């Protein structure tokens, strides 16, 4: 199966990250895992919200009917930090399995009662986690202001890790690998014109 440029970027980033992490002292790997701890707590909170309020509608609307095209199209932005965190949470066997090039295409390979079980990532990219289609928004959030407010709060919390108007985890993880002499096209905090403008504007305000 021929990889697109999009999939190749993910694959190359994964190889890069795994090679770098394997060369780190155990103490540094433990420090990195501790660093991502608050982010994992946030992801757990999002997961609980989705399981309680969105699981049924998302399963019916997309996964049971095979209507979802999200996981197999070249349109999901994968941050370099997504790759790093996935690698930190994965076993060597997990990474070897995922490193086979054709598996870097994020596909929902079979009908499942759980999208998480079908995804090949140990922790799926943040863009996947936070995406809600219009049907889900209207059916669930549109009918309950309290739930809508809670979801908006989660979206604000997400920016504490991904929006570089201040020091954030995703930017820090990119910087760590840049300092090691590595570079990936997925390092959006350092390469995206839009995110660089956010940084510049924040710096001027500071």
Coordinates of C-alpha atoms in Angstrom, one line a residue:
X1 CA 0.0 0.0 0.0
X2 CA 1.5 3.3 -1.1
X3 CA 1.6 5.9 1.6
X4 CA 0.6 9.5 1.0
X5 CA 2.8 12.3 2.1
X6 CA 0.5 12.9 5.0
X7 CA 1.0 9.3 6.2
X8 CA 4.7 9.3 5.5
X9 CA 5.1 12.4 7.8
X10 CA 3.5 10.5 10.6
X11 CA 5.5 7.3 10.0
X12 CA 8.8 9.2 9.9
X13 CA 8.0 11.1 13.0
X14 CA 7.2 7.9 14.8
X15 CA 10.5 6.3 13.8
X16 CA 12.3 9.5 14.9
X17 CA 10.6 9.6 18.2
X18 CA 11.1 6.0 19.0
X19 CA 14.8 6.1 18.1
X20 CA 15.3 9.2 20.3
X21 CA 13.4 7.8 23.3
X22 CA 15.3 4.5 23.2
X23 CA 18.5 6.5 23.5
X24 CA 17.4 8.4 26.6
X25 CA 18.4 7.4 30.2
X26 CA 15.5 5.7 32.1
X27 CA 15.4 8.7 34.4
X28 CA 14.8 11.1 31.5
X29 CA 12.0 8.9 30.1
X30 CA 10.4 8.8 33.6
X31 CA 10.6 12.6 33.7
X32 CA 8.9 12.9 30.3
X33 CA 6.1 10.7 31.4
X34 CA 5.6 12.8 34.5
X35 CA 5.6 15.9 32.4
X36 CA 2.7 14.7 30.3
X37 CA 0.8 13.6 33.4
X38 CA -1.5 16.7 33.6
X39 CA -2.3 16.3 29.9
X40 CA -3.3 12.6 30.4
X41 CA -5.6 13.7 33.3
X42 CA -7.2 16.1 30.9
X43 CA -7.6 13.4 28.3
X44 CA -9.2 11.1 30.8
X45 CA -11.7 13.9 31.7
X46 CA -12.6 14.3 28.0
X47 CA -12.9 10.5 27.6
X48 CA -15.3 10.3 30.6
X49 CA -17.5 13.1 29.1
X50 CA -17.6 11.4 25.7
X51 CA -18.4 7.9 27.1
X52 CA -21.2 9.3 29.3
X53 CA -22.9 11.7 26.8
X54 CA -21.6 11.1 23.3
X55 CA -20.8 7.4 23.0
X56 CA -24.3 6.3 21.8
X57 CA -24.8 9.0 19.2
X58 CA -21.3 8.7 17.8
X59 CA -21.5 4.9 17.6
X60 CA -24.9 5.0 15.8
X61 CA -24.0 7.9 13.5
X62 CA -20.6 6.8 12.4
X63 CA -19.0 3.6 13.5
X64 CA -21.9 1.1 13.3
X65 CA -22.9 2.4 9.9
X66 CA -19.3 2.8 8.6
X67 CA -20.2 6.4 7.7
X68 CA -17.2 7.9 9.4
X69 CA -14.5 9.1 7.1
X70 CA -12.4 10.9 9.7
X71 CA -9.9 8.1 10.4
X72 CA -9.0 7.3 6.8
X73 CA -8.6 10.6 5.2
X74 CA -5.6 13.0 4.9
X75 CA -7.3 15.7 6.9
X76 CA -6.6 15.0 10.5
X77 CA -3.8 17.3 11.9
X78 CA -1.4 15.2 13.9
X79 CA 0.9 17.2 16.2
X80 CA 4.4 16.0 16.8
X81 CA 3.5 16.0 20.5
X82 CA 0.7 13.5 19.7
X83 CA 3.4 11.1 18.3
X84 CA 5.7 11.6 21.3
X85 CA 2.9 11.0 23.9
X86 CA 1.7 8.0 22.0
X87 CA 5.2 6.5 22.0
X88 CA 5.6 7.2 25.7
X89 CA 2.4 5.3 26.4
X90 CA 3.2 2.4 24.1
X91 CA 5.2 -0.8 24.5
X92 CA 8.0 -1.7 22.2
X93 CA 5.7 -4.3 20.7
X94 CA 3.0 -1.7 20.1
X95 CA 5.4 0.6 18.3
X96 CA 6.9 -2.2 16.1
X97 CA 3.3 -3.1 15.1
X98 CA 2.5 0.5 14.3
X99 CA 5.8 1.2 12.5
X100 CA 4.8 -1.1 9.6
X101 CA 4.1 1.7 7.0
X102 CA 0.6 0.7 5.9
X103 CA -0.5 0.8 9.5
X104 CA 0.3 4.5 9.8
X105 CA -2.9 5.2 7.9
X106 CA -5.4 5.7 10.8
X107 CA -8.2 3.4 9.8
X108 CA -11.2 2.1 11.7
X109 CA -10.4 -1.4 10.5
X110 CA -13.6 -3.1 11.7
X111 CA -17.0 -2.3 13.1
X112 CA -16.6 -1.9 16.8
X113 CA -18.6 -0.8 19.8
X114 CA -15.7 1.4 20.7
X115 CA -13.7 3.7 18.4
X116 CA -10.9 3.6 20.8
X117 CA -10.6 -0.2 20.4
X118 CA -10.4 0.2 16.6
X119 CA -7.8 3.0 16.6
X120 CA -4.2 1.7 16.4
X121 CA -2.9 4.6 18.5
X122 CA -2.5 4.0 22.3
X123 CA -3.8 7.6 22.7
X124 CA -5.3 9.0 19.6
X125 CA -4.4 12.5 18.4
X126 CA -6.0 15.4 20.2
X127 CA -7.8 16.7 17.0
X128 CA -9.5 13.3 16.8
X129 CA -10.5 13.4 20.4
X130 CA -12.0 16.9 20.4
X131 CA -13.8 16.7 17.0
X132 CA -17.6 16.7 17.2
X133 CA -19.8 16.5 14.1
X134 CA -22.8 18.8 13.7
X135 CA -25.2 16.0 14.4
X136 CA -23.5 15.2 17.8
X137 CA -23.5 18.9 18.7
X138 CA -27.2 19.4 17.8
X139 CA -28.4 16.1 19.3
X140 CA -26.5 16.2 22.6
X141 CA -25.1 19.7 23.3
X142 CA -27.8 21.7 21.6
X143 CA -30.4 20.3 23.9
X144 CA -28.6 20.8 27.2
X145 CA -26.9 24.1 28.0
X146 CA -25.1 22.6 31.0
X147 CA -23.5 19.9 28.8
X148 CA -22.7 22.6 26.1
X149 CA -20.9 24.7 28.7
X150 CA -19.0 21.7 30.0
X151 CA -17.8 20.9 26.5
X152 CA -16.8 24.5 25.9
X153 CA -14.8 24.3 29.2
X154 CA -13.0 21.2 27.9
X155 CA -12.2 23.1 24.6
X156 CA -10.6 25.9 26.7
X157 CA -8.7 23.4 28.8
X158 CA -7.3 21.8 25.5
X159 CA -5.7 25.1 24.6
X160 CA -3.7 25.0 27.9
X161 CA -1.7 22.2 26.1
X162 CA -1.9 23.0 22.4
X163 CA -2.3 26.8 21.9
X164 CA 1.1 28.5 22.1
X165 CA 0.1 32.0 23.4
X166 CA 2.1 30.9 26.5
X167 CA 4.5 28.1 27.4
X168 CA 2.6 24.8 26.7
X169 CA 3.3 21.1 26.7
X170 CA 3.1 20.6 22.9
X171 CA 5.6 23.4 22.2
X172 CA 8.0 22.1 24.9
X173 CA 8.0 18.6 23.5
X174 CA 8.8 19.9 20.0
X175 CA 11.6 22.0 21.4
X176 CA 13.1 19.0 23.2
X177 CA 13.5 17.1 20.0
X178 CA 14.7 20.2 18.1
X179 CA 17.4 20.6 20.6
X180 CA 18.4 17.0 20.0
X181 CA 18.9 17.9 16.3
X182 CA 15.7 16.4 15.0
X183 CA 13.0 18.0 12.9
X184 CA 9.6 17.0 11.7
X185 CA 7.0 18.6 9.5
X186 CA 4.5 17.8 12.3
X187 CA 6.2 20.4 14.6
X188 CA 3.4 22.9 14.0
X189 CA 4.2 25.0 17.0
X190 CA 7.5 25.8 15.4
X191 CA 6.6 25.6 11.7
X192 CA 2.9 26.6 11.3
X193 CA 2.6 30.3 10.2
X194 CA -0.6 30.6 12.1
X195 CA 0.8 29.3 15.4
X196 CA 4.0 31.3 14.9
X197 CA 1.8 34.5 14.7
X198 CA 0.1 33.5 17.9
X199 CA 3.6 33.2 19.6
X200 CA 4.7 36.6 18.1
X201 CA 1.5 38.3 19.3
X202 CA 1.8 36.8 22.7
X203 CA 5.4 37.9 22.9
X204 CA 4.6 41.5 22.0
X205 CA 1.8 41.6 24.7
X206 CA 4.3 40.3 27.3

